[in-house]
Amino acid sequence: MKRPIISLSIILLVAALVRFYQPDQPTATSAELSAAPVAESISHYTEGTASVDGIGKFFHGREISKVMGHPAIGWLEREDREQEEAPSLAIDALPLPPNTVIADIGAGSGYYTFRIAPKIPFGKVIAIDIQPEMLTYLEKKSAELKVNNVTTHLGAIDDLKLEPGSLDAALMVDAYHEFSHPDEMLKSLFTALKPGGKLYLVEYRGEDDGVPIKPLHKMTAAQAKLEIESSGLRFVSNSTVLPWQHLMTFERPLTP
Ligand SMILES: C[S@@+](CC[C@H](N)C(=O)[O-])C[C@H]1O[C@@H](n2cnc3c(N)ncnc32)[C@H](O)[C@@H]1O
């Protein structure tokens, strides 16, 4: 009759020894567990005093510039743009198969849109802007030029409003630095790109004092890389083909 008592004692002893010798495991409190997702979504936005050309909102330490209004269409379409910035070199450098679906984000008057369209006769350019006046200008020009592979699309300041995985590529020329919600825009772009899809980013070189553009309308390559890669897009290359601007390529990785 003593056996069950002995067995129970042995079991308890073994259990105590196992507990004693178990290596230290980091244990999370319930407060720590609920904090984890919040830590992942730490905002990289800060507020500060607005400079003349800025909005007083900073992303990864860079002050976001004011949006260029539609009355500046004349400047975007200026005749000496080719001579100054050589956009044709950028367009030649874009590796776009003829069936590419590409979004020109912050298309403005469509300076790049209408020069890319002939390169992709079986694809299309989705010209996106937040200013309806820019889209009206684009539509008028599209009709004048009889272009049939350009569509216009009204985006929101924080959302492209595109179908997930609907883009082969995206282009942002002198536009990203003025996005008031770059973090949200980049996340929206990440989702809209197909895996392997590319982002071509053109920004005036912030490292180069010789580029005659206001500082908040320029970006250094290091800053652009820091910001864009924070969305999960991966840096691929930075071409030196342009006289004033970076032409950077990023891609949505094939695997998450
Ligand atoms: C300086 S213009 C450049 C236009 C054109 N890419 C070019 O190089 O001729 C920047 C454009 O970005 C647009 N923009 C600003 N924030 C935007 C956003 N969140 N989404 C789409 N377009 C935006 C502005 O309305 C403006 O038309």
XYZ file of C-alpha atoms and ligand atoms in Angstrom:
283
model
C 0.000 0.000 0.000
C 3.031 2.320 0.309
C 3.851 2.165 -3.442
C 1.539 4.968 -4.741
C 2.963 7.392 -2.156
C 6.548 6.554 -3.218
C 5.685 6.919 -6.933
C 4.040 10.257 -6.340
C 7.078 11.483 -4.412
C 9.378 10.409 -7.263
C 7.227 12.206 -9.839
C 7.216 15.392 -7.771
C 10.987 15.190 -7.257
C 11.646 14.716 -10.984
C 9.314 17.600 -11.833
C 11.124 19.868 -9.364
C 14.532 18.895 -10.797
C 13.379 19.499 -14.382
C 12.038 22.911 -13.400
C 15.285 23.719 -11.557
C 17.581 22.769 -14.449
C 15.551 24.363 -17.246
C 17.678 27.045 -18.948
C 16.506 30.622 -18.555
C 13.891 31.441 -21.185
C 13.106 35.053 -21.989
C 9.477 35.412 -21.123
C 7.305 38.214 -22.384
C 4.813 39.843 -20.114
C 1.372 40.526 -21.572
C 2.315 44.229 -21.694
C 5.416 43.385 -23.760
C 3.436 41.190 -26.135
C 0.908 43.891 -26.860
C 3.745 46.442 -27.324
C 5.456 44.408 -30.082
C 3.262 45.446 -33.041
C 3.346 49.061 -31.879
C 7.155 48.962 -31.902
C 7.041 47.722 -35.504
C 4.925 50.648 -36.604
C 7.019 53.378 -34.966
C 6.344 56.587 -36.830
C 9.313 58.198 -38.533
C 7.463 61.486 -38.669
C 8.384 64.457 -36.494
C 7.077 67.989 -36.364
C 9.161 71.165 -36.330
C 9.284 74.762 -37.415
C 8.370 75.042 -41.071
C 10.970 76.571 -43.347
C 9.924 78.817 -46.241
C 9.609 75.956 -48.729
C 8.618 73.264 -46.252
C 5.549 72.090 -44.332
C 7.182 71.623 -40.911
C 6.685 67.862 -41.090
C 9.784 65.679 -41.216
C 10.218 62.102 -42.425
C 13.367 60.332 -41.251
C 14.702 63.813 -40.403
C 14.008 65.368 -43.848
C 11.599 68.276 -44.023
C 8.881 67.641 -46.615
C 8.538 70.408 -49.184
C 5.377 72.218 -50.184
C 3.518 70.846 -53.212
C 4.181 72.538 -56.533
C 0.819 73.951 -57.607
C -0.677 73.572 -61.075
C 0.109 77.205 -62.040
C 3.713 75.921 -62.398
C 2.782 73.769 -65.432
C 4.643 76.264 -67.629
C 7.857 75.576 -65.691
C 7.422 71.807 -65.948
C 6.888 72.129 -69.707
C 9.671 74.711 -70.274
C 11.584 74.371 -73.520
C 15.040 74.261 -71.949
C 14.147 71.347 -69.655
C 15.786 68.883 -72.057
C 18.925 71.006 -72.221
C 19.102 71.398 -68.418
C 17.960 67.994 -67.138
C 18.212 65.690 -70.156
C 14.973 63.777 -69.392
C 15.383 61.892 -72.691
C 18.468 60.211 -71.196
C 16.421 59.068 -68.213
C 13.678 57.712 -70.464
C 16.231 55.870 -72.625
C 17.738 54.363 -69.468
C 14.433 52.899 -68.235
C 14.303 49.196 -69.100
C 10.613 49.013 -70.026
C 9.343 46.025 -72.033
C 6.651 47.113 -74.575
C 3.809 45.706 -72.452
C 4.780 47.442 -69.199
C 2.094 48.900 -66.955
C 3.750 51.832 -65.233
C 2.394 54.511 -62.890
C 3.818 58.011 -63.254
C 3.192 59.118 -59.672
C 3.037 62.885 -59.279
C 2.781 63.114 -63.052
C 2.038 66.858 -63.070
C 1.567 68.006 -66.670
C 2.697 64.599 -67.935
C 6.102 65.683 -69.216
C 7.440 62.168 -68.610
C 4.089 60.398 -69.162
C 3.859 61.364 -72.836
C 7.496 60.578 -73.515
C 7.228 57.109 -71.958
C 3.949 56.127 -73.654
C 5.535 55.464 -77.103
C 8.063 53.080 -75.477
C 5.296 50.776 -74.254
C 2.807 50.413 -77.147
C 1.267 47.254 -75.617
C 1.297 48.583 -72.075
C 0.058 51.778 -70.464
C 1.044 54.742 -68.346
C -1.225 55.519 -65.422
C -0.651 59.219 -64.755
C -1.422 59.851 -61.093
C -1.706 63.165 -59.336
C -3.588 64.711 -56.423
C -4.367 67.956 -58.275
C -7.422 67.551 -60.537
C -6.148 70.505 -62.627
C -3.071 68.461 -63.551
C -5.287 65.570 -64.656
C -7.471 67.884 -66.739
C -4.331 69.200 -68.471
C -3.133 65.614 -69.053
C -6.464 64.530 -70.528
C -6.551 67.500 -72.901
C -3.020 66.808 -74.054
C -3.721 63.112 -74.432
C -6.632 63.916 -76.758
C -4.525 66.414 -78.728
C -1.711 63.905 -79.187
C -4.186 61.068 -79.871
C -2.442 58.844 -77.358
C -4.365 55.703 -76.455
C -2.210 54.182 -73.736
C -2.300 56.930 -71.101
C -4.943 56.948 -68.385
C -5.317 59.507 -65.620
C -5.935 58.615 -62.018
C -6.737 60.832 -59.041
C -4.759 59.640 -56.039
C -5.076 60.665 -52.407
C -2.277 62.306 -50.423
C -1.750 59.044 -48.542
C -3.011 56.364 -50.921
C -2.470 55.562 -54.584
C -5.871 53.875 -54.730
C -4.606 51.156 -57.057
C -5.325 47.442 -57.111
C -2.748 45.293 -55.300
C -0.142 43.838 -57.666
C -1.385 45.888 -60.615
C 1.911 47.608 -61.556
C 5.048 46.389 -63.281
C 6.782 49.642 -62.462
C 6.374 53.125 -61.023
C 8.118 56.384 -61.771
C 8.390 59.407 -59.508
C 10.080 62.439 -61.027
C 10.690 65.417 -58.713
C 7.550 64.446 -56.824
C 8.417 62.181 -53.895
C 10.074 64.969 -51.859
C 6.728 66.779 -51.713
C 4.532 63.851 -50.642
C 2.969 64.962 -47.357
C 2.514 61.299 -46.320
C 5.568 59.511 -47.772
C 5.345 56.554 -45.396
C 1.744 55.772 -46.357
C 2.437 56.440 -50.049
C 5.388 54.040 -50.078
C 3.372 51.332 -48.344
C 0.593 51.851 -50.866
C 3.138 51.598 -53.703
C 4.669 48.443 -52.253
C 1.233 46.800 -52.360
C 0.423 48.088 -55.854
C 3.670 46.740 -57.355
C 3.936 43.151 -58.478
C 6.671 41.165 -56.708
C 9.828 42.073 -58.659
C 8.205 45.356 -59.776
C 10.436 48.415 -59.964
C 10.333 51.963 -58.663
C 12.339 54.514 -60.649
C 12.980 57.565 -58.493
C 14.281 60.802 -59.994
C 15.238 63.545 -57.527
C 17.598 66.532 -57.807
C 20.941 65.667 -56.221
C 21.068 67.045 -52.669
C 24.805 66.395 -52.439
C 25.522 68.779 -55.315
C 25.509 72.524 -54.538
C 25.912 73.159 -58.254
C 22.346 71.984 -58.969
C 20.357 75.253 -59.029
C 17.278 73.996 -57.174
C 15.968 74.898 -53.687
C 17.342 72.573 -50.972
C 13.970 71.078 -49.970
C 13.357 70.089 -53.592
C 16.542 68.008 -53.614
C 17.437 64.725 -51.923
C 20.696 62.969 -51.190
C 20.973 59.376 -52.371
C 21.552 58.227 -48.773
C 18.357 59.917 -47.572
C 16.299 58.548 -50.465
C 17.636 55.049 -49.812
C 16.858 55.311 -46.102
C 13.281 56.433 -46.715
C 12.376 54.158 -49.600
C 13.894 51.050 -48.048
C 11.882 51.658 -44.865
C 8.839 50.532 -46.899
C 10.340 47.137 -47.748
C 11.355 48.116 -51.287
C 14.995 47.238 -51.947
C 17.648 49.505 -53.438
C 19.000 48.204 -56.762
C 21.098 50.974 -58.332
C 21.693 54.692 -58.786
C 22.503 55.806 -62.315
C 24.722 58.816 -62.977
C 23.299 59.355 -66.463
C 21.515 62.634 -65.575
C 23.293 65.981 -65.157
C 21.238 67.212 -62.151
C 19.305 64.254 -60.774
C 19.659 60.860 -59.226
C 17.953 58.121 -61.188
C 17.533 55.437 -58.554
C 16.009 52.007 -58.999
C 14.281 50.104 -56.198
C 12.343 46.871 -56.408
C 9.699 44.998 -54.540
C 11.467 41.774 -53.522
C 10.204 38.578 -55.139
C 9.724 36.948 -51.758
C 8.335 38.705 -48.662
C 7.122 69.082 -59.134
S 5.738 68.286 -59.818
C 6.538 67.130 -60.915
C 5.676 66.741 -62.068
C 6.268 65.738 -63.053
N 6.652 64.504 -62.409
C 7.416 66.306 -63.810
O 8.568 65.966 -63.502
O 7.189 67.080 -64.728
C 5.173 67.221 -58.496
C 3.766 66.701 -58.651
O 3.523 65.743 -57.607
C 2.167 65.849 -57.243
N 1.957 65.225 -55.919
C 2.267 65.706 -54.700
N 1.898 64.833 -53.745
C 1.350 63.770 -54.376
C 0.789 62.534 -53.952
N 0.712 62.197 -52.664
N 0.335 61.670 -54.886
C 0.406 61.981 -56.200
N 0.916 63.141 -56.667
C 1.388 64.011 -55.767
C 1.880 67.324 -57.282
O 0.502 67.598 -57.364
C 2.672 67.754 -58.527
O 1.877 67.734 -59.677
